[in-house]
């Protein structure tokens, strides 16, 4: 398919100039139209939008500046290059502020015109690229990007589309790995703010002491280590969406400050006195039970209410078996392509294991399991032995071992140390899966230090796979 020739409109009351520019630009491959004054120019432009307009300023009937105004009203993306006599440079400079692409001074060098036209065309095509990339982004990360065959998830998807268009603060609740971040992105990319920034803060990953400056920024020298002035996430997200992930992890002190921003739509940088206005939409997510935290007094009720204008709840993977099937197929395709492997499908016995397992780490755990299986596989289908051990074993969940006496699912009458080790191994495995393999978060969830967790991972030889970060 050939690209259409760029359209250029040449406007000048001097016939010699019209002819000369037409010749030069036609040689460059442009489709050139001409007009003798501003009135003709706007008419011609209405008939056919030009990519670039080369326009004299002083002309009978309507001057170039008025014609430019009329043309930009029709198409704000048109690149108008003004041609001006030296005496009128001031007017041309002002016109650039009003939306002219650039100007040349008469008499001009032909090479200069060529370069300007090329540059204008380049910028126009980059703009078109940006528009189509943004459209692609919003298709990929919009609600359509949430793959599902489950009726309740389809309902959630429809709700997201509706909520996205509003300005409401959104709270996303759901287990780890169920797609909360995906939902947050869908809210942003489906909203009128889609062309603005989508900024994410993981409240659990930033040390408590630094979180305030992360949110609000700081002035130079406001605390040890604050070497320069820094814009916070709120400022970065201006006119866009700020995604506060793991909101359940912020201290009560910071909860107060956040509440104030939500109420008053302004904040101060750390060490700064002047309040800064903010136009940011907040989307927060948590895998904790915020209701229970409110009752326990660890999360402020007023902040909860402010965040909870709309709640979106993601659904655990084990409650939507149709999605296990769908997503397993989706991840298989993705990881096979990424690894340049040809894998035809998932063996029925493997699918049975996938369907029987309870997926404590939800979609993320499924994605990891399929990625591993794709890499481990020695045949053209995924076999049960390619799956992580716990997934295959999960099949026999709760079945009594050897018919022996059991206490809470473990055999009695074995050395205590052995039983404890076994129990710890299980708990750590499941916590790791819940936290997508992230050790820092797993340690927090288990209430032990990171160092203690690393020690246990080594002791139980859990480091190799489950410990991946
Ligand atoms: N319905 C879905 N369709 C396609 N991919 C999905 C879907 N749900 C989740 N995923 C993928 O699974 C992974 C985990 O999802 P995401 O990070 O959104 O979960 P989360 O709820 O934020 O987890 P956490 O609480 O651990 O932060 C991501 O790679 C995401 O793209
Ligand atoms: Mg997340």
PDB file of N, CA and C in Angstrom, residues 204-250:
ATOM      1  N   UNK A 204       3.686  -0.691  50.146  1.00  0.00           N
ATOM      2  CA  UNK A 204       4.363  -1.700  50.966  1.00  0.00           C
ATOM      3  C   UNK A 204       5.851  -1.754  50.662  1.00  0.00           C
ATOM      4  N   UNK A 205       6.243  -1.266  49.489  1.00  0.00           N
ATOM      5  CA  UNK A 205       7.624  -1.448  49.063  1.00  0.00           C
ATOM      6  C   UNK A 205       8.519  -0.286  49.474  1.00  0.00           C
ATOM      7  N   UNK A 206       7.928   0.815  49.960  1.00  0.00           N
ATOM      8  CA  UNK A 206       8.722   1.988  50.300  1.00  0.00           C
ATOM      9  C   UNK A 206       8.802   2.116  51.813  1.00  0.00           C
ATOM     10  N   UNK A 207      10.024   2.279  52.337  1.00  0.00           N
ATOM     11  CA  UNK A 207      10.165   2.372  53.785  1.00  0.00           C
ATOM     12  C   UNK A 207       9.280   3.483  54.340  1.00  0.00           C
ATOM     13  N   UNK A 208       8.649   3.196  55.458  1.00  0.00           N
ATOM     14  CA  UNK A 208       7.704   4.108  56.092  1.00  0.00           C
ATOM     15  C   UNK A 208       8.200   5.560  56.117  1.00  0.00           C
ATOM     16  N   UNK A 209       9.447   5.738  56.516  1.00  0.00           N
ATOM     17  CA  UNK A 209       9.989   7.085  56.691  1.00  0.00           C
ATOM     18  C   UNK A 209      10.057   7.882  55.399  1.00  0.00           C
ATOM     19  N   UNK A 210      10.087   7.197  54.249  1.00  0.00           N
ATOM     20  CA  UNK A 210      10.250   7.896  52.974  1.00  0.00           C
ATOM     21  C   UNK A 210       8.943   8.086  52.225  1.00  0.00           C
ATOM     22  N   UNK A 211       7.893   7.466  52.761  1.00  0.00           N
ATOM     23  CA  UNK A 211       6.637   7.445  52.014  1.00  0.00           C
ATOM     24  C   UNK A 211       6.039   8.842  51.830  1.00  0.00           C
ATOM     25  N   UNK A 212       6.150   9.665  52.870  1.00  0.00           N
ATOM     26  CA  UNK A 212       5.556  10.990  52.764  1.00  0.00           C
ATOM     27  C   UNK A 212       6.221  11.795  51.642  1.00  0.00           C
ATOM     28  N   UNK A 213       7.538  11.712  51.589  1.00  0.00           N
ATOM     29  CA  UNK A 213       8.231  12.458  50.543  1.00  0.00           C
ATOM     30  C   UNK A 213       7.979  11.831  49.176  1.00  0.00           C
ATOM     31  N   UNK A 214       7.782  10.526  49.148  1.00  0.00           N
ATOM     32  CA  UNK A 214       7.412   9.849  47.901  1.00  0.00           C
ATOM     33  C   UNK A 214       6.063  10.385  47.383  1.00  0.00           C
ATOM     34  N   UNK A 215       5.110  10.537  48.289  1.00  0.00           N
ATOM     35  CA  UNK A 215       3.786  11.043  47.930  1.00  0.00           C
ATOM     36  C   UNK A 215       3.835  12.510  47.512  1.00  0.00           C
ATOM     37  N   UNK A 216       4.420  13.318  48.382  1.00  0.00           N
ATOM     38  CA  UNK A 216       4.252  14.766  48.242  1.00  0.00           C
ATOM     39  C   UNK A 216       5.496  15.498  47.757  1.00  0.00           C
ATOM     40  N   UNK A 217       6.618  14.781  47.650  1.00  0.00           N
ATOM     41  CA  UNK A 217       7.857  15.437  47.260  1.00  0.00           C
ATOM     42  C   UNK A 217       8.474  16.185  48.424  1.00  0.00           C
ATOM     43  N   UNK A 218       9.646  16.764  48.217  1.00  0.00           N
ATOM     44  CA  UNK A 218      10.252  17.531  49.303  1.00  0.00           C
ATOM     45  C   UNK A 218      11.048  18.701  48.760  1.00  0.00           C
ATOM     46  N   UNK A 219      11.272  19.654  49.652  1.00  0.00           N
ATOM     47  CA  UNK A 219      12.114  20.794  49.312  1.00  0.00           C
ATOM     48  C   UNK A 219      13.540  20.413  49.659  1.00  0.00           C
ATOM     49  N   UNK A 220      14.471  21.073  49.000  1.00  0.00           N
ATOM     50  CA  UNK A 220      15.882  20.824  49.241  1.00  0.00           C
ATOM     51  C   UNK A 220      16.212  20.983  50.733  1.00  0.00           C
ATOM     52  N   UNK A 221      16.943  20.008  51.265  1.00  0.00           N
ATOM     53  CA  UNK A 221      17.430  20.111  52.635  1.00  0.00           C
ATOM     54  C   UNK A 221      16.380  19.930  53.709  1.00  0.00           C
ATOM     55  N   UNK A 222      15.181  19.433  53.335  1.00  0.00           N
ATOM     56  CA  UNK A 222      14.128  19.304  54.350  1.00  0.00           C
ATOM     57  C   UNK A 222      14.402  18.165  55.321  1.00  0.00           C
ATOM     58  N   UNK A 223      15.219  17.199  54.913  1.00  0.00           N
ATOM     59  CA  UNK A 223      15.680  16.168  55.860  1.00  0.00           C
ATOM     60  C   UNK A 223      17.012  15.632  55.357  1.00  0.00           C
ATOM     61  N   UNK A 224      17.716  14.899  56.215  1.00  0.00           N
ATOM     62  CA  UNK A 224      19.009  14.372  55.813  1.00  0.00           C
ATOM     63  C   UNK A 224      18.831  13.530  54.550  1.00  0.00           C
ATOM     64  N   UNK A 225      19.598  13.832  53.536  1.00  0.00           N
ATOM     65  CA  UNK A 225      19.482  13.048  52.310  1.00  0.00           C
ATOM     66  C   UNK A 225      18.620  13.729  51.261  1.00  0.00           C
ATOM     67  N   UNK A 226      17.888  14.771  51.673  1.00  0.00           N
ATOM     68  CA  UNK A 226      17.070  15.493  50.691  1.00  0.00           C
ATOM     69  C   UNK A 226      17.951  16.524  50.013  1.00  0.00           C
ATOM     70  N   UNK A 227      18.751  16.063  49.041  1.00  0.00           N
ATOM     71  CA  UNK A 227      19.745  16.958  48.461  1.00  0.00           C
ATOM     72  C   UNK A 227      19.141  17.986  47.514  1.00  0.00           C
ATOM     73  N   UNK A 228      18.144  17.594  46.770  1.00  0.00           N
ATOM     74  CA  UNK A 228      17.541  18.560  45.856  1.00  0.00           C
ATOM     75  C   UNK A 228      16.051  18.580  46.060  1.00  0.00           C
ATOM     76  N   UNK A 229      15.377  19.506  45.417  1.00  0.00           N
ATOM     77  CA  UNK A 229      13.925  19.518  45.472  1.00  0.00           C
ATOM     78  C   UNK A 229      13.420  18.351  44.621  1.00  0.00           C
ATOM     79  N   UNK A 230      12.375  17.695  45.076  1.00  0.00           N
ATOM     80  CA  UNK A 230      11.884  16.537  44.342  1.00  0.00           C
ATOM     81  C   UNK A 230      10.370  16.605  44.230  1.00  0.00           C
ATOM     82  N   UNK A 231       9.869  16.333  43.040  1.00  0.00           N
ATOM     83  CA  UNK A 231       8.434  16.275  42.854  1.00  0.00           C
ATOM     84  C   UNK A 231       7.916  14.948  43.352  1.00  0.00           C
ATOM     85  N   UNK A 232       6.817  14.956  44.069  1.00  0.00           N
ATOM     86  CA  UNK A 232       6.257  13.708  44.561  1.00  0.00           C
ATOM     87  C   UNK A 232       5.340  13.068  43.531  1.00  0.00           C
ATOM     88  N   UNK A 233       4.809  11.921  43.907  1.00  0.00           N
ATOM     89  CA  UNK A 233       3.942  11.185  42.978  1.00  0.00           C
ATOM     90  C   UNK A 233       2.668  11.945  42.645  1.00  0.00           C
ATOM     91  N   UNK A 234       2.162  12.715  43.627  1.00  0.00           N
ATOM     92  CA  UNK A 234       0.958  13.490  43.346  1.00  0.00           C
ATOM     93  C   UNK A 234       1.219  14.467  42.207  1.00  0.00           C
ATOM     94  N   UNK A 235       2.363  15.152  42.268  1.00  0.00           N
ATOM     95  CA  UNK A 235       2.673  16.102  41.205  1.00  0.00           C
ATOM     96  C   UNK A 235       2.901  15.395  39.877  1.00  0.00           C
ATOM     97  N   UNK A 236       3.559  14.226  39.940  1.00  0.00           N
ATOM     98  CA  UNK A 236       3.805  13.491  38.691  1.00  0.00           C
ATOM     99  C   UNK A 236       2.500  13.041  38.040  1.00  0.00           C
ATOM    100  N   UNK A 237       1.493  12.782  38.880  1.00  0.00           N
ATOM    101  CA  UNK A 237       0.233  12.242  38.361  1.00  0.00           C
ATOM    102  C   UNK A 237      -0.759  13.332  37.979  1.00  0.00           C
ATOM    103  N   UNK A 238      -0.342  14.599  38.045  1.00  0.00           N
ATOM    104  CA  UNK A 238      -1.253  15.711  37.751  1.00  0.00           C
ATOM    105  C   UNK A 238      -2.026  15.486  36.447  1.00  0.00           C
ATOM    106  N   UNK A 239      -3.322  15.678  36.494  1.00  0.00           N
ATOM    107  CA  UNK A 239      -4.244  15.449  35.373  1.00  0.00           C
ATOM    108  C   UNK A 239      -4.362  13.984  34.961  1.00  0.00           C
ATOM    109  N   UNK A 240      -3.804  13.110  35.791  1.00  0.00           N
ATOM    110  CA  UNK A 240      -3.903  11.687  35.483  1.00  0.00           C
ATOM    111  C   UNK A 240      -4.456  10.926  36.674  1.00  0.00           C
ATOM    112  N   UNK A 241      -3.964   9.703  36.845  1.00  0.00           N
ATOM    113  CA  UNK A 241      -4.455   8.825  37.899  1.00  0.00           C
ATOM    114  C   UNK A 241      -3.286   8.379  38.765  1.00  0.00           C
ATOM    115  N   UNK A 242      -3.511   8.423  40.093  1.00  0.00           N
ATOM    116  CA  UNK A 242      -2.486   7.930  41.017  1.00  0.00           C
ATOM    117  C   UNK A 242      -2.986   6.619  41.606  1.00  0.00           C
ATOM    118  N   UNK A 243      -2.221   5.558  41.375  1.00  0.00           N
ATOM    119  CA  UNK A 243      -2.612   4.230  41.850  1.00  0.00           C
ATOM    120  C   UNK A 243      -1.847   3.921  43.138  1.00  0.00           C
ATOM    121  N   UNK A 244      -2.573   3.888  44.256  1.00  0.00           N
ATOM    122  CA  UNK A 244      -1.948   3.602  45.543  1.00  0.00           C
ATOM    123  C   UNK A 244      -2.143   2.116  45.845  1.00  0.00           C
ATOM    124  N   UNK A 245      -1.101   1.341  45.551  1.00  0.00           N
ATOM    125  CA  UNK A 245      -1.184  -0.104  45.719  1.00  0.00           C
ATOM    126  C   UNK A 245      -0.843  -0.450  47.165  1.00  0.00           C
ATOM    127  N   UNK A 246      -1.498  -1.471  47.706  1.00  0.00           N
ATOM    128  CA  UNK A 246      -1.259  -1.921  49.078  1.00  0.00           C
ATOM    129  C   UNK A 246      -1.516  -0.784  50.069  1.00  0.00           C
ATOM    130  N   UNK A 247      -2.650  -0.118  49.888  1.00  0.00           N
ATOM    131  CA  UNK A 247      -2.983   1.044  50.711  1.00  0.00           C
ATOM    132  C   UNK A 247      -3.113   0.668  52.184  1.00  0.00           C
ATOM    133  N   UNK A 248      -3.403  -0.609  52.455  1.00  0.00           N
ATOM    134  CA  UNK A 248      -3.545  -1.070  53.836  1.00  0.00           C
ATOM    135  C   UNK A 248      -2.258  -0.981  54.641  1.00  0.00           C
ATOM    136  N   UNK A 249      -1.142  -0.721  53.953  1.00  0.00           N
ATOM    137  CA  UNK A 249       0.152  -0.747  54.645  1.00  0.00           C
ATOM    138  C   UNK A 249       0.604   0.619  55.141  1.00  0.00           C
ATOM    139  N   UNK A 250      -0.168   1.694  54.894  1.00  0.00           N
ATOM    140  CA  UNK A 250       0.367   3.002  55.298  1.00  0.00           C
ATOM    141  C   UNK A 250       0.059   3.300  56.774  1.00  0.00           C
TER     142      UNK A 250
END
